[in-house]
């Protein structure tokens, strides 16, 4: 049972520095040869404090394992299953990026409304056309992408985002591990064809010239801006012991799309009660219904057990000059736990890192987020699925786990059809003493019910890349909703190929709504739509909506653009039982993709995608 009682504390941080960066270069993949690139990786097993396996983090993980060794009780979420066992449905899936001896994959993914998909790992970028199977477009190394910049140093930690508001891709990745060559590389596509030119910029990884360097980016876009969160580290230290602070880059994205000088603001000094905020993750709008403000979520990711949630908000666009940064410290009614590591059939273990927030999505007033955790009922590595009400500043959560699998590195995407629906898909990597590392997903119906694990890709061997008993597993998982097909989710995760690693890309279908039917949990039991149809679709001037009703009713038909923004009411009147045909003239609409929502007697009954050419 969830009881929504907690206290919240608002704190303020307004340490902001403005920078402007010129366009560094352009790159056109159609005319570029992929030259050999150098990538170096140390093959020692990870030592979290840079000194020994007996680090503070490993000590804490051992303590968690001792405290919650598991029992015969079932996992928490298995008691909450409903009649959604068939979801999410696995559809198109194929092998993505090739990984040549490096670890971890660090999977990231973005897909355009046109079906063009880009996937990246720590070594390379691949593009596919998913409208004709998984047609391969190109494969380029991160080094080749950054070649016009002339930067020395390793290229790593890529992050991708698709901006449906502008129909563009953005990629961010890092260069160098020391203050002297630490750079943040940003590429803005000029349209949704990745073969066309990209505008390249380089931002300093040591922006304050204080011998720190940038690591572990997370990115998101809203109506006006690109946001990049970054950890600044001191040199010659690990990411645990050398942490300086987390910063936020707020970047005017229209400058990047046009190739103009890039206007940016850098927020720093983020803390609560004298404690530095660590590993902020930006929140994605579930239906791309963008606003000018942006949220971020963090937690106490090294704590054995905690209820602390940190909510950060930037209130306005970079170009306005009026943006403020607000910090709220919230206490959840449900605790999360430091995560245990995951075993493999080989007897080796996969490190699950810490309990930082790894994904966040917002529908209406509710933010959902996911992080690594431990299921205290069975002792397995699990997922904490958290919720934040941004109006009441209340927070709660659930432990999502499997009876047999260890789950790690989750990400989440909202799949509801309107702001009141909290349906979502959580995708993750998994492993166990009896299961090779693979990829899975779970559907959440918005009402407290979770599906069983849907296996996306089974591993074929244990990972054996590093020396020693500990192997790398993360650091993150790629996932995105396809904005013009609202029931479709695309994922890119890590699976074990014999003794190495690979990327597997998959399309998941959360309902049959893309073919015209709504999920059962949002259909009214009192109204029976026997049939619906839109034709012609695509259309040029006029289209027809045909529906068959079981009884007389009051109907409303609303039109939305591809971002989910309301445009107009197409129909609002009584409608008779039986077959009805409604003709619409839409000559005033520009060419594009639209969504109709059909409401019968105040109940959402149908959603149709329509295309004008």
PDB file of N, CA and C in Angstrom, residues 472-537:
ATOM      1  N   UNK A 472      32.582  -5.537 -16.476  1.00  0.00           N
ATOM      2  CA  UNK A 472      31.721  -4.365 -16.642  1.00  0.00           C
ATOM      3  C   UNK A 472      30.414  -4.775 -17.305  1.00  0.00           C
ATOM      4  N   UNK A 473      29.310  -4.040 -16.976  1.00  0.00           N
ATOM      5  CA  UNK A 473      28.001  -4.402 -17.485  1.00  0.00           C
ATOM      6  C   UNK A 473      27.287  -3.207 -18.127  1.00  0.00           C
ATOM      7  N   UNK A 474      27.355  -2.033 -17.556  1.00  0.00           N
ATOM      8  CA  UNK A 474      26.604  -0.849 -18.024  1.00  0.00           C
ATOM      9  C   UNK A 474      27.391  -0.050 -19.027  1.00  0.00           C
ATOM     10  N   UNK A 475      27.284   1.264 -19.030  1.00  0.00           N
ATOM     11  CA  UNK A 475      26.804   2.101 -17.931  1.00  0.00           C
ATOM     12  C   UNK A 475      25.374   2.614 -18.144  1.00  0.00           C
ATOM     13  N   UNK A 476      24.816   2.454 -19.361  1.00  0.00           N
ATOM     14  CA  UNK A 476      23.446   2.907 -19.557  1.00  0.00           C
ATOM     15  C   UNK A 476      22.786   2.156 -20.708  1.00  0.00           C
ATOM     16  N   UNK A 477      21.473   2.369 -20.841  1.00  0.00           N
ATOM     17  CA  UNK A 477      20.616   1.593 -21.736  1.00  0.00           C
ATOM     18  C   UNK A 477      19.838   2.568 -22.615  1.00  0.00           C
ATOM     19  N   UNK A 478      19.744   2.298 -23.926  1.00  0.00           N
ATOM     20  CA  UNK A 478      19.049   3.193 -24.845  1.00  0.00           C
ATOM     21  C   UNK A 478      17.578   2.854 -24.994  1.00  0.00           C
ATOM     22  N   UNK A 479      16.709   3.874 -24.915  1.00  0.00           N
ATOM     23  CA  UNK A 479      15.276   3.650 -25.091  1.00  0.00           C
ATOM     24  C   UNK A 479      14.624   4.941 -25.563  1.00  0.00           C
ATOM     25  N   UNK A 480      13.634   4.820 -26.466  1.00  0.00           N
ATOM     26  CA  UNK A 480      12.864   5.988 -26.902  1.00  0.00           C
ATOM     27  C   UNK A 480      11.497   5.554 -27.394  1.00  0.00           C
ATOM     28  N   UNK A 481      10.490   6.321 -27.070  1.00  0.00           N
ATOM     29  CA  UNK A 481       9.166   6.179 -27.660  1.00  0.00           C
ATOM     30  C   UNK A 481       9.209   6.738 -29.081  1.00  0.00           C
ATOM     31  N   UNK A 482       8.536   6.081 -30.027  1.00  0.00           N
ATOM     32  CA  UNK A 482       8.421   6.638 -31.383  1.00  0.00           C
ATOM     33  C   UNK A 482       7.227   7.583 -31.383  1.00  0.00           C
ATOM     34  N   UNK A 483       7.496   8.871 -31.534  1.00  0.00           N
ATOM     35  CA  UNK A 483       6.508   9.880 -31.207  1.00  0.00           C
ATOM     36  C   UNK A 483       5.290   9.853 -32.127  1.00  0.00           C
ATOM     37  N   UNK A 484       5.445   9.469 -33.389  1.00  0.00           N
ATOM     38  CA  UNK A 484       4.293   9.432 -34.275  1.00  0.00           C
ATOM     39  C   UNK A 484       3.632   8.054 -34.327  1.00  0.00           C
ATOM     40  N   UNK A 485       4.124   7.097 -33.545  1.00  0.00           N
ATOM     41  CA  UNK A 485       3.477   5.804 -33.348  1.00  0.00           C
ATOM     42  C   UNK A 485       3.474   5.539 -31.847  1.00  0.00           C
ATOM     43  N   UNK A 486       2.521   6.105 -31.127  1.00  0.00           N
ATOM     44  CA  UNK A 486       2.638   6.204 -29.672  1.00  0.00           C
ATOM     45  C   UNK A 486       2.678   4.891 -28.909  1.00  0.00           C
ATOM     46  N   UNK A 487       2.339   3.760 -29.558  1.00  0.00           N
ATOM     47  CA  UNK A 487       2.443   2.501 -28.824  1.00  0.00           C
ATOM     48  C   UNK A 487       3.770   1.803 -29.076  1.00  0.00           C
ATOM     49  N   UNK A 488       4.661   2.381 -29.889  1.00  0.00           N
ATOM     50  CA  UNK A 488       5.918   1.742 -30.237  1.00  0.00           C
ATOM     51  C   UNK A 488       7.077   2.314 -29.416  1.00  0.00           C
ATOM     52  N   UNK A 489       7.901   1.412 -28.896  1.00  0.00           N
ATOM     53  CA  UNK A 489       9.093   1.777 -28.123  1.00  0.00           C
ATOM     54  C   UNK A 489      10.283   1.069 -28.759  1.00  0.00           C
ATOM     55  N   UNK A 490      11.397   1.770 -28.890  1.00  0.00           N
ATOM     56  CA  UNK A 490      12.624   1.182 -29.431  1.00  0.00           C
ATOM     57  C   UNK A 490      13.684   1.150 -28.341  1.00  0.00           C
ATOM     58  N   UNK A 491      14.415   0.053 -28.260  1.00  0.00           N
ATOM     59  CA  UNK A 491      15.432  -0.122 -27.229  1.00  0.00           C
ATOM     60  C   UNK A 491      16.749  -0.582 -27.837  1.00  0.00           C
ATOM     61  N   UNK A 492      17.835  -0.269 -27.154  1.00  0.00           N
ATOM     62  CA  UNK A 492      19.168  -0.767 -27.510  1.00  0.00           C
ATOM     63  C   UNK A 492      19.877  -1.133 -26.218  1.00  0.00           C
ATOM     64  N   UNK A 493      20.124  -2.428 -26.022  1.00  0.00           N
ATOM     65  CA  UNK A 493      20.750  -2.908 -24.804  1.00  0.00           C
ATOM     66  C   UNK A 493      21.930  -3.810 -25.072  1.00  0.00           C
ATOM     67  N   UNK A 494      22.606  -4.239 -23.998  1.00  0.00           N
ATOM     68  CA  UNK A 494      23.797  -5.067 -24.077  1.00  0.00           C
ATOM     69  C   UNK A 494      23.438  -6.537 -23.897  1.00  0.00           C
ATOM     70  N   UNK A 495      24.007  -7.423 -24.742  1.00  0.00           N
ATOM     71  CA  UNK A 495      23.868  -8.864 -24.554  1.00  0.00           C
ATOM     72  C   UNK A 495      25.235  -9.507 -24.740  1.00  0.00           C
ATOM     73  N   UNK A 496      25.396 -10.688 -24.181  1.00  0.00           N
ATOM     74  CA  UNK A 496      26.682 -11.378 -24.227  1.00  0.00           C
ATOM     75  C   UNK A 496      26.744 -12.270 -25.472  1.00  0.00           C
ATOM     76  N   UNK A 497      27.715 -11.988 -26.329  1.00  0.00           N
ATOM     77  CA  UNK A 497      27.962 -12.803 -27.523  1.00  0.00           C
ATOM     78  C   UNK A 497      29.139 -13.718 -27.209  1.00  0.00           C
ATOM     79  N   UNK A 498      28.846 -14.970 -26.863  1.00  0.00           N
ATOM     80  CA  UNK A 498      29.897 -15.884 -26.429  1.00  0.00           C
ATOM     81  C   UNK A 498      30.630 -15.260 -25.255  1.00  0.00           C
ATOM     82  N   UNK A 499      31.892 -14.844 -25.423  1.00  0.00           N
ATOM     83  CA  UNK A 499      32.611 -14.249 -24.296  1.00  0.00           C
ATOM     84  C   UNK A 499      32.729 -12.738 -24.413  1.00  0.00           C
ATOM     85  N   UNK A 500      32.156 -12.154 -25.470  1.00  0.00           N
ATOM     86  CA  UNK A 500      32.229 -10.708 -25.657  1.00  0.00           C
ATOM     87  C   UNK A 500      30.875 -10.049 -25.441  1.00  0.00           C
ATOM     88  N   UNK A 501      30.733  -8.832 -25.973  1.00  0.00           N
ATOM     89  CA  UNK A 501      29.518  -8.066 -25.815  1.00  0.00           C
ATOM     90  C   UNK A 501      28.984  -7.654 -27.178  1.00  0.00           C
ATOM     91  N   UNK A 502      27.688  -7.403 -27.225  1.00  0.00           N
ATOM     92  CA  UNK A 502      27.060  -6.902 -28.429  1.00  0.00           C
ATOM     93  C   UNK A 502      25.894  -6.011 -28.089  1.00  0.00           C
ATOM     94  N   UNK A 503      25.385  -5.304 -29.092  1.00  0.00           N
ATOM     95  CA  UNK A 503      24.209  -4.453 -28.950  1.00  0.00           C
ATOM     96  C   UNK A 503      23.053  -5.090 -29.715  1.00  0.00           C
ATOM     97  N   UNK A 504      21.888  -5.140 -29.094  1.00  0.00           N
ATOM     98  CA  UNK A 504      20.699  -5.656 -29.752  1.00  0.00           C
ATOM     99  C   UNK A 504      19.617  -4.579 -29.738  1.00  0.00           C
ATOM    100  N   UNK A 505      19.076  -4.277 -30.924  1.00  0.00           N
ATOM    101  CA  UNK A 505      18.065  -3.238 -31.089  1.00  0.00           C
ATOM    102  C   UNK A 505      16.711  -3.905 -31.272  1.00  0.00           C
ATOM    103  N   UNK A 506      15.677  -3.392 -30.602  1.00  0.00           N
ATOM    104  CA  UNK A 506      14.370  -4.035 -30.657  1.00  0.00           C
ATOM    105  C   UNK A 506      13.252  -3.008 -30.648  1.00  0.00           C
ATOM    106  N   UNK A 507      12.185  -3.340 -31.370  1.00  0.00           N
ATOM    107  CA  UNK A 507      10.943  -2.585 -31.372  1.00  0.00           C
ATOM    108  C   UNK A 507       9.934  -3.326 -30.508  1.00  0.00           C
ATOM    109  N   UNK A 508       9.344  -2.610 -29.548  1.00  0.00           N
ATOM    110  CA  UNK A 508       8.341  -3.183 -28.668  1.00  0.00           C
ATOM    111  C   UNK A 508       7.006  -2.503 -28.919  1.00  0.00           C
ATOM    112  N   UNK A 509       5.929  -3.283 -28.902  1.00  0.00           N
ATOM    113  CA  UNK A 509       4.579  -2.760 -29.077  1.00  0.00           C
ATOM    114  C   UNK A 509       3.841  -2.924 -27.758  1.00  0.00           C
ATOM    115  N   UNK A 510       3.371  -1.820 -27.194  1.00  0.00           N
ATOM    116  CA  UNK A 510       2.746  -1.878 -25.874  1.00  0.00           C
ATOM    117  C   UNK A 510       1.248  -2.116 -25.923  1.00  0.00           C
ATOM    118  N   UNK A 511       0.616  -1.904 -27.085  1.00  0.00           N
ATOM    119  CA  UNK A 511      -0.811  -2.201 -27.266  1.00  0.00           C
ATOM    120  C   UNK A 511      -1.030  -2.492 -28.739  1.00  0.00           C
ATOM    121  N   UNK A 512      -2.290  -2.700 -29.110  1.00  0.00           N
ATOM    122  CA  UNK A 512      -2.643  -2.785 -30.522  1.00  0.00           C
ATOM    123  C   UNK A 512      -3.138  -1.442 -31.041  1.00  0.00           C
ATOM    124  N   UNK A 513      -2.868  -0.373 -30.291  1.00  0.00           N
ATOM    125  CA  UNK A 513      -3.461   0.920 -30.626  1.00  0.00           C
ATOM    126  C   UNK A 513      -2.960   1.480 -31.942  1.00  0.00           C
ATOM    127  N   UNK A 514      -1.767   1.088 -32.372  1.00  0.00           N
ATOM    128  CA  UNK A 514      -1.275   1.605 -33.647  1.00  0.00           C
ATOM    129  C   UNK A 514      -2.125   1.124 -34.806  1.00  0.00           C
ATOM    130  N   UNK A 515      -2.864   0.050 -34.618  1.00  0.00           N
ATOM    131  CA  UNK A 515      -3.753  -0.422 -35.667  1.00  0.00           C
ATOM    132  C   UNK A 515      -5.197  -0.026 -35.394  1.00  0.00           C
ATOM    133  N   UNK A 516      -5.399   0.846 -34.402  1.00  0.00           N
ATOM    134  CA  UNK A 516      -6.721   1.429 -34.220  1.00  0.00           C
ATOM    135  C   UNK A 516      -7.449   1.043 -32.955  1.00  0.00           C
ATOM    136  N   UNK A 517      -6.917   0.140 -32.145  1.00  0.00           N
ATOM    137  CA  UNK A 517      -7.598  -0.259 -30.911  1.00  0.00           C
ATOM    138  C   UNK A 517      -6.870   0.308 -29.709  1.00  0.00           C
ATOM    139  N   UNK A 518      -7.611   0.710 -28.701  1.00  0.00           N
ATOM    140  CA  UNK A 518      -7.004   1.246 -27.489  1.00  0.00           C
ATOM    141  C   UNK A 518      -6.787   0.145 -26.474  1.00  0.00           C
ATOM    142  N   UNK A 519      -5.823   0.326 -25.555  1.00  0.00           N
ATOM    143  CA  UNK A 519      -5.643  -0.660 -24.500  1.00  0.00           C
ATOM    144  C   UNK A 519      -6.900  -0.791 -23.646  1.00  0.00           C
ATOM    145  N   UNK A 520      -7.137  -1.985 -23.135  1.00  0.00           N
ATOM    146  CA  UNK A 520      -8.378  -2.262 -22.425  1.00  0.00           C
ATOM    147  C   UNK A 520      -8.543  -1.413 -21.176  1.00  0.00           C
ATOM    148  N   UNK A 521      -7.427  -1.008 -20.561  1.00  0.00           N
ATOM    149  CA  UNK A 521      -7.541  -0.301 -19.290  1.00  0.00           C
ATOM    150  C   UNK A 521      -8.033   1.129 -19.438  1.00  0.00           C
ATOM    151  N   UNK A 522      -8.113   1.667 -20.685  1.00  0.00           N
ATOM    152  CA  UNK A 522      -8.636   3.022 -20.844  1.00  0.00           C
ATOM    153  C   UNK A 522      -9.926   3.035 -21.663  1.00  0.00           C
ATOM    154  N   UNK A 523     -10.471   1.864 -21.981  1.00  0.00           N
ATOM    155  CA  UNK A 523     -11.753   1.793 -22.676  1.00  0.00           C
ATOM    156  C   UNK A 523     -12.899   1.775 -21.671  1.00  0.00           C
ATOM    157  N   UNK A 524     -13.968   2.476 -21.986  1.00  0.00           N
ATOM    158  CA  UNK A 524     -15.157   2.441 -21.139  1.00  0.00           C
ATOM    159  C   UNK A 524     -15.904   1.130 -21.345  1.00  0.00           C
ATOM    160  N   UNK A 525     -16.378   0.547 -20.260  1.00  0.00           N
ATOM    161  CA  UNK A 525     -17.153  -0.676 -20.377  1.00  0.00           C
ATOM    162  C   UNK A 525     -18.593  -0.389 -20.790  1.00  0.00           C
ATOM    163  N   UNK A 526     -19.026   0.888 -20.722  1.00  0.00           N
ATOM    164  CA  UNK A 526     -20.412   1.228 -21.022  1.00  0.00           C
ATOM    165  C   UNK A 526     -20.633   1.563 -22.488  1.00  0.00           C
ATOM    166  N   UNK A 527     -19.568   1.904 -23.206  1.00  0.00           N
ATOM    167  CA  UNK A 527     -19.676   2.289 -24.608  1.00  0.00           C
ATOM    168  C   UNK A 527     -18.969   1.240 -25.441  1.00  0.00           C
ATOM    169  N   UNK A 528     -19.618   0.803 -26.517  1.00  0.00           N
ATOM    170  CA  UNK A 528     -19.017  -0.225 -27.358  1.00  0.00           C
ATOM    171  C   UNK A 528     -18.869   0.330 -28.767  1.00  0.00           C
ATOM    172  N   UNK A 529     -17.635   0.712 -29.138  1.00  0.00           N
ATOM    173  CA  UNK A 529     -17.347   1.064 -30.519  1.00  0.00           C
ATOM    174  C   UNK A 529     -17.090  -0.234 -31.263  1.00  0.00           C
ATOM    175  N   UNK A 530     -17.962  -0.535 -32.192  1.00  0.00           N
ATOM    176  CA  UNK A 530     -17.848  -1.804 -32.886  1.00  0.00           C
ATOM    177  C   UNK A 530     -16.827  -1.748 -34.015  1.00  0.00           C
ATOM    178  N   UNK A 531     -16.630  -0.557 -34.589  1.00  0.00           N
ATOM    179  CA  UNK A 531     -15.715  -0.471 -35.721  1.00  0.00           C
ATOM    180  C   UNK A 531     -15.287   0.974 -35.927  1.00  0.00           C
ATOM    181  N   UNK A 532     -14.019   1.195 -36.300  1.00  0.00           N
ATOM    182  CA  UNK A 532     -13.547   2.518 -36.682  1.00  0.00           C
ATOM    183  C   UNK A 532     -12.629   2.387 -37.880  1.00  0.00           C
ATOM    184  N   UNK A 533     -12.586   3.461 -38.677  1.00  0.00           N
ATOM    185  CA  UNK A 533     -11.754   3.424 -39.880  1.00  0.00           C
ATOM    186  C   UNK A 533     -11.529   4.852 -40.355  1.00  0.00           C
ATOM    187  N   UNK A 534     -10.314   5.164 -40.823  1.00  0.00           N
ATOM    188  CA  UNK A 534      -9.994   6.453 -41.423  1.00  0.00           C
ATOM    189  C   UNK A 534      -9.531   6.215 -42.855  1.00  0.00           C
ATOM    190  N   UNK A 535     -10.083   6.983 -43.799  1.00  0.00           N
ATOM    191  CA  UNK A 535      -9.656   6.840 -45.192  1.00  0.00           C
ATOM    192  C   UNK A 535      -9.935   8.135 -45.945  1.00  0.00           C
ATOM    193  N   UNK A 536      -9.198   8.470 -47.011  1.00  0.00           N
ATOM    194  CA  UNK A 536      -7.884   7.865 -47.296  1.00  0.00           C
ATOM    195  C   UNK A 536      -6.866   8.321 -46.266  1.00  0.00           C
ATOM    196  N   UNK A 537      -5.841   7.562 -46.062  1.00  0.00           N
ATOM    197  CA  UNK A 537      -4.808   7.890 -45.078  1.00  0.00           C
ATOM    198  C   UNK A 537      -3.479   7.275 -45.523  1.00  0.00           C
TER     199      UNK A 537
END
